[in-house]
């Protein structure tokens, strides 16, 4: 097995508080995506909603993925004032959040 070079993934699972409107969620998603314009270490941003048929989401409905080239880039993103400001606002509408960072590993068969 071999780690993919130059790729670090930052995954966020979000469970929103009851009563948070779709408009408010959309606003925060746009604000999250806009971090690409302020934090050079972010190489890509993607998001989506749960479409699993297994019903194991435990209320986590939205998934966000940010890609970086290095762990140092990820660390700079976490400490960046634009991210800190966004995170502070985002947390106010969340009931629960899970954040996982990883370096992908390829399995050669």
Short mmCIF file of N, CA, C and O in Angstrom, two decimals:
data_model
loop_
_atom_site.label_atom_id
_atom_site.label_comp_id
_atom_site.label_asym_id
_atom_site.label_seq_id
_atom_site.Cartn_x
_atom_site.Cartn_y
_atom_site.Cartn_z
N UNK A 1 0.85 -1.18 0.00
CA UNK A 1 0.00 0.00 0.00
C UNK A 1 0.89 1.24 0.00
O UNK A 1 1.94 1.25 0.62
N UNK A 2 0.40 2.25 -0.66
CA UNK A 2 1.20 3.46 -0.82
C UNK A 2 0.34 4.70 -0.63
O UNK A 2 -0.75 4.81 -1.20
N UNK A 3 0.83 5.64 0.19
CA UNK A 3 0.10 6.88 0.38
C UNK A 3 0.20 7.74 -0.87
O UNK A 3 1.23 7.78 -1.54
N UNK A 4 -0.91 8.39 -1.19
CA UNK A 4 -0.95 9.30 -2.33
C UNK A 4 -0.15 10.55 -1.95
O UNK A 4 -0.39 11.16 -0.91
N UNK A 5 0.80 10.92 -2.78
CA UNK A 5 1.62 12.09 -2.49
C UNK A 5 0.90 13.37 -2.91
O UNK A 5 0.25 13.42 -3.94
N UNK A 6 1.02 14.39 -2.09
CA UNK A 6 0.45 15.69 -2.41
C UNK A 6 -1.06 15.78 -2.25
O UNK A 6 -1.68 16.67 -2.82
N UNK A 7 -1.65 14.88 -1.43
CA UNK A 7 -3.10 14.94 -1.20
C UNK A 7 -3.38 14.70 0.28
O UNK A 7 -2.97 13.70 0.85
N UNK A 8 -4.08 15.65 0.88
CA UNK A 8 -4.59 15.52 2.24
C UNK A 8 -6.07 15.88 2.18
O UNK A 8 -6.44 16.92 1.64
N UNK A 9 -6.92 15.02 2.70
CA UNK A 9 -8.36 15.23 2.70
C UNK A 9 -8.85 15.64 4.08
O UNK A 9 -8.42 15.08 5.09
N UNK A 10 -9.73 16.62 4.11
CA UNK A 10 -10.36 17.14 5.33
C UNK A 10 -11.86 16.92 5.15
O UNK A 10 -12.47 17.52 4.27
N UNK A 11 -12.43 16.01 5.93
CA UNK A 11 -13.83 15.63 5.79
C UNK A 11 -14.62 16.15 7.00
O UNK A 11 -14.21 15.97 8.14
N UNK A 12 -15.76 16.77 6.71
CA UNK A 12 -16.64 17.28 7.76
C UNK A 12 -18.02 16.68 7.55
O UNK A 12 -18.58 16.75 6.45
N UNK A 13 -18.57 16.08 8.60
CA UNK A 13 -19.95 15.59 8.60
C UNK A 13 -20.76 16.53 9.49
O UNK A 13 -20.35 16.81 10.63
N UNK A 14 -21.88 17.03 8.98
CA UNK A 14 -22.66 18.02 9.71
C UNK A 14 -24.08 17.53 9.98
O UNK A 14 -24.76 17.04 9.09
N UNK A 15 -24.49 17.70 11.23
CA UNK A 15 -25.87 17.45 11.65
C UNK A 15 -26.40 18.79 12.13
O UNK A 15 -25.91 19.35 13.11
N UNK A 16 -27.38 19.33 11.42
CA UNK A 16 -27.89 20.66 11.72
C UNK A 16 -28.93 20.63 12.83
O UNK A 16 -29.65 19.64 13.01
N UNK A 17 -28.99 21.73 13.58
CA UNK A 17 -30.00 21.86 14.61
C UNK A 17 -31.38 21.85 13.98
O UNK A 17 -31.57 22.33 12.86
N UNK A 18 -32.34 21.30 14.70
CA UNK A 18 -33.72 21.31 14.23
C UNK A 18 -34.18 22.75 14.07
O UNK A 18 -33.88 23.61 14.90
N UNK A 19 -34.88 23.01 12.98
CA UNK A 19 -35.41 24.34 12.74
C UNK A 19 -34.53 25.24 11.90
O UNK A 19 -34.94 26.34 11.53
N UNK A 20 -33.30 24.80 11.60
CA UNK A 20 -32.43 25.60 10.73
C UNK A 20 -32.97 25.50 9.30
O UNK A 20 -33.21 24.41 8.79
N UNK A 21 -33.19 26.65 8.67
CA UNK A 21 -33.81 26.67 7.34
C UNK A 21 -32.82 26.25 6.25
O UNK A 21 -31.60 26.37 6.42
N UNK A 22 -33.37 25.77 5.15
CA UNK A 22 -32.54 25.41 3.99
C UNK A 22 -31.77 26.64 3.48
O UNK A 22 -30.62 26.51 3.04
N UNK A 23 -32.40 27.80 3.55
CA UNK A 23 -31.73 29.04 3.11
C UNK A 23 -30.51 29.33 3.96
O UNK A 23 -29.47 29.74 3.46
N UNK A 24 -30.64 29.11 5.26
CA UNK A 24 -29.51 29.36 6.17
C UNK A 24 -28.39 28.35 5.91
O UNK A 24 -27.21 28.70 5.90
N UNK A 25 -28.77 27.10 5.68
CA UNK A 25 -27.76 26.08 5.36
C UNK A 25 -27.05 26.44 4.06
O UNK A 25 -25.81 26.40 3.99
N UNK A 26 -27.81 26.83 3.05
CA UNK A 26 -27.21 27.23 1.75
C UNK A 26 -26.25 28.40 1.92
O UNK A 26 -25.18 28.42 1.30
N UNK A 27 -26.62 29.37 2.74
CA UNK A 27 -25.75 30.52 2.96
C UNK A 27 -24.42 30.08 3.55
O UNK A 27 -23.35 30.51 3.12
N UNK A 28 -24.46 29.18 4.53
CA UNK A 28 -23.24 28.70 5.15
C UNK A 28 -22.40 27.85 4.17
O UNK A 28 -21.18 27.91 4.20
N UNK A 29 -23.06 27.09 3.32
CA UNK A 29 -22.33 26.31 2.32
C UNK A 29 -21.60 27.25 1.37
O UNK A 29 -20.42 27.04 1.04
N UNK A 30 -22.26 28.30 0.94
CA UNK A 30 -21.61 29.29 0.06
C UNK A 30 -20.44 29.97 0.77
O UNK A 30 -19.39 30.21 0.17
N UNK A 31 -20.63 30.28 2.04
CA UNK A 31 -19.54 30.88 2.82
C UNK A 31 -18.36 29.92 2.94
O UNK A 31 -17.20 30.34 2.87
N UNK A 32 -18.66 28.63 3.12
CA UNK A 32 -17.60 27.62 3.21
C UNK A 32 -16.84 27.55 1.88
O UNK A 32 -15.61 27.62 1.85
N UNK A 33 -17.57 27.46 0.80
CA UNK A 33 -16.94 27.40 -0.53
C UNK A 33 -16.11 28.66 -0.81
O UNK A 33 -15.05 28.59 -1.44
N UNK A 34 -16.57 29.79 -0.32
CA UNK A 34 -15.88 31.06 -0.55
C UNK A 34 -14.51 31.11 0.13
O UNK A 34 -13.66 31.92 -0.24
N UNK A 35 -14.27 30.23 1.09
CA UNK A 35 -12.95 30.18 1.72
C UNK A 35 -11.86 29.90 0.68
O UNK A 35 -10.70 30.28 0.87
N UNK A 36 -12.23 29.23 -0.43
CA UNK A 36 -11.27 28.99 -1.52
C UNK A 36 -10.66 30.30 -2.02
O UNK A 36 -9.52 30.32 -2.48
N UNK A 37 -11.41 31.38 -1.93
CA UNK A 37 -10.94 32.69 -2.40
C UNK A 37 -10.05 33.40 -1.38
O UNK A 37 -9.48 34.44 -1.69
N UNK A 38 -9.95 32.85 -0.18
CA UNK A 38 -9.22 33.51 0.89
C UNK A 38 -8.07 32.68 1.46
O UNK A 38 -7.18 33.25 2.10
N UNK A 39 -8.11 31.38 1.25
CA UNK A 39 -7.09 30.51 1.85
C UNK A 39 -6.40 29.74 0.74
O UNK A 39 -6.95 28.78 0.18
N UNK A 40 -5.18 30.15 0.42
CA UNK A 40 -4.47 29.58 -0.73
C UNK A 40 -4.17 28.09 -0.60
O UNK A 40 -4.00 27.41 -1.60
N UNK A 41 -4.13 27.59 0.62
CA UNK A 41 -3.80 26.18 0.81
C UNK A 41 -4.93 25.24 0.40
O UNK A 41 -4.70 24.05 0.17
N UNK A 42 -6.15 25.76 0.30
CA UNK A 42 -7.29 24.95 -0.13
C UNK A 42 -7.17 24.72 -1.64
O UNK A 42 -7.13 25.66 -2.41
N UNK A 43 -7.11 23.46 -2.04
CA UNK A 43 -6.99 23.15 -3.47
C UNK A 43 -8.35 22.83 -4.09
O UNK A 43 -8.54 23.04 -5.29
N UNK A 44 -9.28 22.31 -3.30
CA UNK A 44 -10.63 22.06 -3.81
C UNK A 44 -11.60 21.97 -2.64
O UNK A 44 -11.20 21.71 -1.50
N UNK A 45 -12.87 22.20 -2.96
CA UNK A 45 -13.95 22.09 -1.98
C UNK A 45 -15.11 21.40 -2.67
O UNK A 45 -15.51 21.79 -3.79
N UNK A 46 -15.64 20.37 -2.04
CA UNK A 46 -16.82 19.68 -2.54
C UNK A 46 -17.75 19.42 -1.38
O UNK A 46 -17.32 19.34 -0.23
N UNK A 47 -19.02 19.28 -1.71
CA UNK A 47 -19.98 18.94 -0.66
C UNK A 47 -21.13 18.16 -1.28
O UNK A 47 -21.32 18.14 -2.49
N UNK A 48 -21.89 17.52 -0.42
CA UNK A 48 -23.07 16.80 -0.87
C UNK A 48 -23.91 16.41 0.33
O UNK A 48 -23.55 16.66 1.47
N UNK A 49 -25.03 15.79 0.05
CA UNK A 49 -25.90 15.30 1.11
C UNK A 49 -25.94 13.78 1.07
O UNK A 49 -25.68 13.16 0.04
N UNK A 50 -26.28 13.21 2.20
CA UNK A 50 -26.32 11.75 2.33
C UNK A 50 -27.33 11.14 1.38
O UNK A 50 -28.47 11.60 1.31
N UNK A 51 -26.91 10.13 0.64
CA UNK A 51 -27.80 9.41 -0.28
C UNK A 51 -27.76 7.90 0.00
O UNK A 51 -28.24 7.11 -0.82
N UNK A 52 -27.23 7.53 1.14
CA UNK A 52 -27.10 6.12 1.48
C UNK A 52 -28.47 5.46 1.66
O UNK A 52 -29.40 6.07 2.18
N UNK A 53 -28.57 4.19 1.26
CA UNK A 53 -29.79 3.43 1.49
C UNK A 53 -29.72 2.63 2.79
O UNK A 53 -30.66 1.97 3.19
N UNK A 54 -28.57 2.72 3.50
CA UNK A 54 -28.37 1.94 4.72
C UNK A 54 -28.98 2.59 5.96
O UNK A 54 -29.07 1.94 7.00
N UNK A 55 -29.33 3.88 5.87
CA UNK A 55 -29.93 4.61 6.98
C UNK A 55 -29.05 4.57 8.24
O UNK A 55 -29.54 4.39 9.35
N UNK A 56 -27.74 4.73 8.06
CA UNK A 56 -26.80 4.73 9.18
C UNK A 56 -26.20 6.11 9.44
O UNK A 56 -25.22 6.24 10.15
N UNK A 57 -26.80 7.14 8.89
CA UNK A 57 -26.22 8.49 8.93
C UNK A 57 -26.29 9.16 10.30
O UNK A 57 -25.62 10.15 10.54
N UNK A 58 -27.11 8.65 11.21
CA UNK A 58 -27.25 9.18 12.56
C UNK A 58 -27.57 10.67 12.58
O UNK A 58 -27.16 11.41 13.47
N UNK A 59 -28.28 11.13 11.56
CA UNK A 59 -28.68 12.53 11.49
C UNK A 59 -27.70 13.44 10.79
O UNK A 59 -27.97 14.62 10.59
N UNK A 60 -26.53 12.93 10.42
CA UNK A 60 -25.56 13.72 9.67
C UNK A 60 -26.01 13.74 8.21
O UNK A 60 -25.99 12.72 7.53
N UNK A 61 -26.44 14.89 7.76
CA UNK A 61 -27.05 14.99 6.43
C UNK A 61 -26.13 15.58 5.37
O UNK A 61 -26.33 15.33 4.19
N UNK A 62 -25.14 16.35 5.78
CA UNK A 62 -24.27 17.04 4.83
C UNK A 62 -22.80 16.63 5.04
O UNK A 62 -22.36 16.51 6.18
N UNK A 63 -22.11 16.47 3.92
CA UNK A 63 -20.70 16.07 3.93
C UNK A 63 -19.92 17.10 3.15
O UNK A 63 -20.32 17.50 2.05
N UNK A 64 -18.80 17.54 3.72
CA UNK A 64 -17.93 18.52 3.08
C UNK A 64 -16.53 17.94 2.98
O UNK A 64 -16.07 17.27 3.90
N UNK A 65 -15.88 18.20 1.84
CA UNK A 65 -14.52 17.70 1.63
C UNK A 65 -13.65 18.83 1.10
O UNK A 65 -13.97 19.47 0.10
N UNK A 66 -12.55 19.07 1.79
CA UNK A 66 -11.55 20.04 1.34
C UNK A 66 -10.27 19.26 1.09
O UNK A 66 -9.90 18.38 1.87
N UNK A 67 -9.59 19.59 -0.01
CA UNK A 67 -8.33 18.93 -0.36
C UNK A 67 -7.18 19.92 -0.22
O UNK A 67 -7.29 21.08 -0.63
N UNK A 68 -6.10 19.43 0.36
CA UNK A 68 -4.86 20.19 0.52
C UNK A 68 -3.72 19.37 -0.09
O UNK A 68 -3.86 18.17 -0.33
N UNK A 69 -2.57 20.02 -0.30
CA UNK A 69 -1.41 19.31 -0.83
C UNK A 69 -0.53 18.75 0.29
O UNK A 69 0.20 17.78 0.08
N UNK A 70 -0.59 19.38 1.48
CA UNK A 70 0.27 18.95 2.58
C UNK A 70 -0.47 19.05 3.91
O UNK A 70 -1.46 19.79 4.03
N UNK A 71 0.05 18.36 4.90
CA UNK A 71 -0.49 18.48 6.26
C UNK A 71 -0.25 19.89 6.79
O UNK A 71 -1.09 20.44 7.52
N UNK A 72 0.88 20.50 6.42
CA UNK A 72 1.14 21.88 6.83
C UNK A 72 0.10 22.83 6.24
O UNK A 72 -0.33 23.77 6.91
N UNK A 73 -0.30 22.59 5.00
CA UNK A 73 -1.34 23.40 4.37
C UNK A 73 -2.65 23.26 5.10
O UNK A 73 -3.37 24.25 5.31
N UNK A 74 -2.97 22.03 5.49
CA UNK A 74 -4.19 21.80 6.28
C UNK A 74 -4.12 22.54 7.60
O UNK A 74 -5.08 23.17 8.02
N UNK A 75 -2.97 22.51 8.25
CA UNK A 75 -2.81 23.19 9.53
C UNK A 75 -2.94 24.70 9.38
O UNK A 75 -3.54 25.37 10.23
N UNK A 76 -2.39 25.24 8.30
CA UNK A 76 -2.50 26.68 8.03
C UNK A 76 -3.96 27.06 7.81
O UNK A 76 -4.42 28.11 8.27
N UNK A 77 -4.71 26.21 7.12
CA UNK A 77 -6.14 26.43 6.89
C UNK A 77 -6.91 26.47 8.20
O UNK A 77 -7.73 27.37 8.43
N UNK A 78 -6.63 25.52 9.08
CA UNK A 78 -7.35 25.45 10.36
C UNK A 78 -7.13 26.73 11.17
O UNK A 78 -8.05 27.23 11.80
N UNK A 79 -5.91 27.26 11.13
CA UNK A 79 -5.58 28.45 11.92
C UNK A 79 -5.91 29.77 11.21
O UNK A 79 -5.89 30.83 11.85
N UNK A 80 -6.22 29.71 9.93
CA UNK A 80 -6.45 30.94 9.15
C UNK A 80 -7.65 31.71 9.71
O UNK A 80 -8.70 31.12 9.99
N UNK A 81 -7.52 33.03 9.87
CA UNK A 81 -8.63 33.83 10.43
C UNK A 81 -9.96 33.67 9.67
O UNK A 81 -11.02 33.66 10.29
N UNK A 82 -9.91 33.53 8.34
CA UNK A 82 -11.15 33.35 7.57
C UNK A 82 -11.83 32.04 7.95
O UNK A 82 -13.06 31.97 8.06
N UNK A 83 -11.05 30.98 8.17
CA UNK A 83 -11.61 29.69 8.58
C UNK A 83 -12.14 29.78 10.00
O UNK A 83 -13.22 29.26 10.30
N UNK A 84 -11.39 30.43 10.87
CA UNK A 84 -11.84 30.57 12.26
C UNK A 84 -13.17 31.32 12.32
O UNK A 84 -14.10 30.89 13.01
N UNK A 85 -13.28 32.41 11.57
CA UNK A 85 -14.53 33.17 11.53
C UNK A 85 -15.68 32.33 10.98
O UNK A 85 -16.78 32.33 11.53
N UNK A 86 -15.41 31.62 9.87
CA UNK A 86 -16.45 30.77 9.29
C UNK A 86 -16.86 29.70 10.30
O UNK A 86 -18.05 29.46 10.53
N UNK A 87 -15.89 29.01 10.88
CA UNK A 87 -16.18 27.93 11.81
C UNK A 87 -17.01 28.38 13.00
O UNK A 87 -17.93 27.69 13.44
N UNK A 88 -16.70 29.56 13.52
CA UNK A 88 -17.46 30.10 14.65
C UNK A 88 -18.92 30.29 14.28
O UNK A 88 -19.82 29.91 15.03
N UNK A 89 -19.17 30.83 13.09
CA UNK A 89 -20.56 31.04 12.62
C UNK A 89 -21.24 29.71 12.31
O UNK A 89 -22.40 29.50 12.66
N UNK A 90 -20.52 28.79 11.66
CA UNK A 90 -21.08 27.50 11.25
C UNK A 90 -21.51 26.68 12.47
O UNK A 90 -22.57 26.06 12.47
N UNK A 91 -20.70 26.71 13.51
CA UNK A 91 -21.01 25.92 14.71
C UNK A 91 -22.32 26.35 15.36
O UNK A 91 -22.96 25.54 16.04
N UNK A 92 -22.76 27.58 15.13
CA UNK A 92 -23.99 28.04 15.77
C UNK A 92 -25.24 27.36 15.22
O UNK A 92 -26.28 27.36 15.88
N UNK A 93 -25.15 26.77 14.02
CA UNK A 93 -26.33 26.12 13.44
C UNK A 93 -26.22 24.59 13.47
O UNK A 93 -27.09 23.89 12.97
N UNK A 94 -25.14 24.09 14.06
CA UNK A 94 -24.92 22.64 14.09
C UNK A 94 -25.31 22.04 15.44
O UNK A 94 -25.02 22.59 16.49
N UNK A 95 -25.96 20.88 15.35
CA UNK A 95 -26.21 20.10 16.56
C UNK A 95 -24.98 19.28 16.88
O UNK A 95 -24.60 19.11 18.04
N UNK A 96 -24.33 18.76 15.81
CA UNK A 96 -23.18 17.89 15.99
C UNK A 96 -22.31 17.97 14.74
O UNK A 96 -22.81 18.20 13.64
N UNK A 97 -21.00 17.75 14.93
CA UNK A 97 -20.06 17.78 13.82
C UNK A 97 -19.00 16.70 14.04
O UNK A 97 -18.62 16.42 15.18
N UNK A 98 -18.56 16.10 12.95
CA UNK A 98 -17.43 15.17 12.97
C UNK A 98 -16.44 15.65 11.93
O UNK A 98 -16.83 15.95 10.79
N UNK A 99 -15.18 15.75 12.32
CA UNK A 99 -14.13 16.19 11.40
C UNK A 99 -13.03 15.13 11.39
O UNK A 99 -12.55 14.72 12.45
N UNK A 100 -12.65 14.70 10.19
CA UNK A 100 -11.59 13.70 10.02
C UNK A 100 -10.66 14.16 8.92
O UNK A 100 -11.13 14.60 7.86
N UNK A 101 -9.36 14.08 9.16
CA UNK A 101 -8.37 14.37 8.13
C UNK A 101 -7.60 13.09 7.84
O UNK A 101 -7.33 12.31 8.76
N UNK A 102 -7.26 12.89 6.56
CA UNK A 102 -6.48 11.71 6.22
C UNK A 102 -5.70 11.91 4.94
O UNK A 102 -6.01 12.77 4.13
N UNK A 103 -4.64 11.11 4.80
CA UNK A 103 -3.88 11.04 3.57
C UNK A 103 -4.33 9.75 2.90
O UNK A 103 -4.20 8.67 3.48
N UNK A 104 -4.90 9.84 1.69
CA UNK A 104 -5.37 8.63 1.02
C UNK A 104 -4.25 7.61 0.78
O UNK A 104 -3.11 7.99 0.54
N UNK A 105 -4.63 6.36 0.85
CA UNK A 105 -3.71 5.26 0.58
C UNK A 105 -4.27 4.41 -0.54
O UNK A 105 -5.45 4.05 -0.54
N UNK A 106 -3.40 4.13 -1.50
CA UNK A 106 -3.79 3.26 -2.62
C UNK A 106 -3.49 1.81 -2.28
O UNK A 106 -2.45 1.51 -1.69
N UNK A 107 -4.41 0.95 -2.64
CA UNK A 107 -4.21 -0.48 -2.48
C UNK A 107 -4.01 -1.07 -3.86
O UNK A 107 -4.89 -0.94 -4.72
N UNK A 108 -2.86 -1.66 -4.08
CA UNK A 108 -2.60 -2.28 -5.38
C UNK A 108 -2.93 -3.76 -5.28
O UNK A 108 -2.40 -4.47 -4.43
N UNK A 109 -3.81 -4.20 -6.16
CA UNK A 109 -4.22 -5.62 -6.15
C UNK A 109 -3.45 -6.41 -7.16
O UNK A 109 -3.02 -5.98 -8.17
#
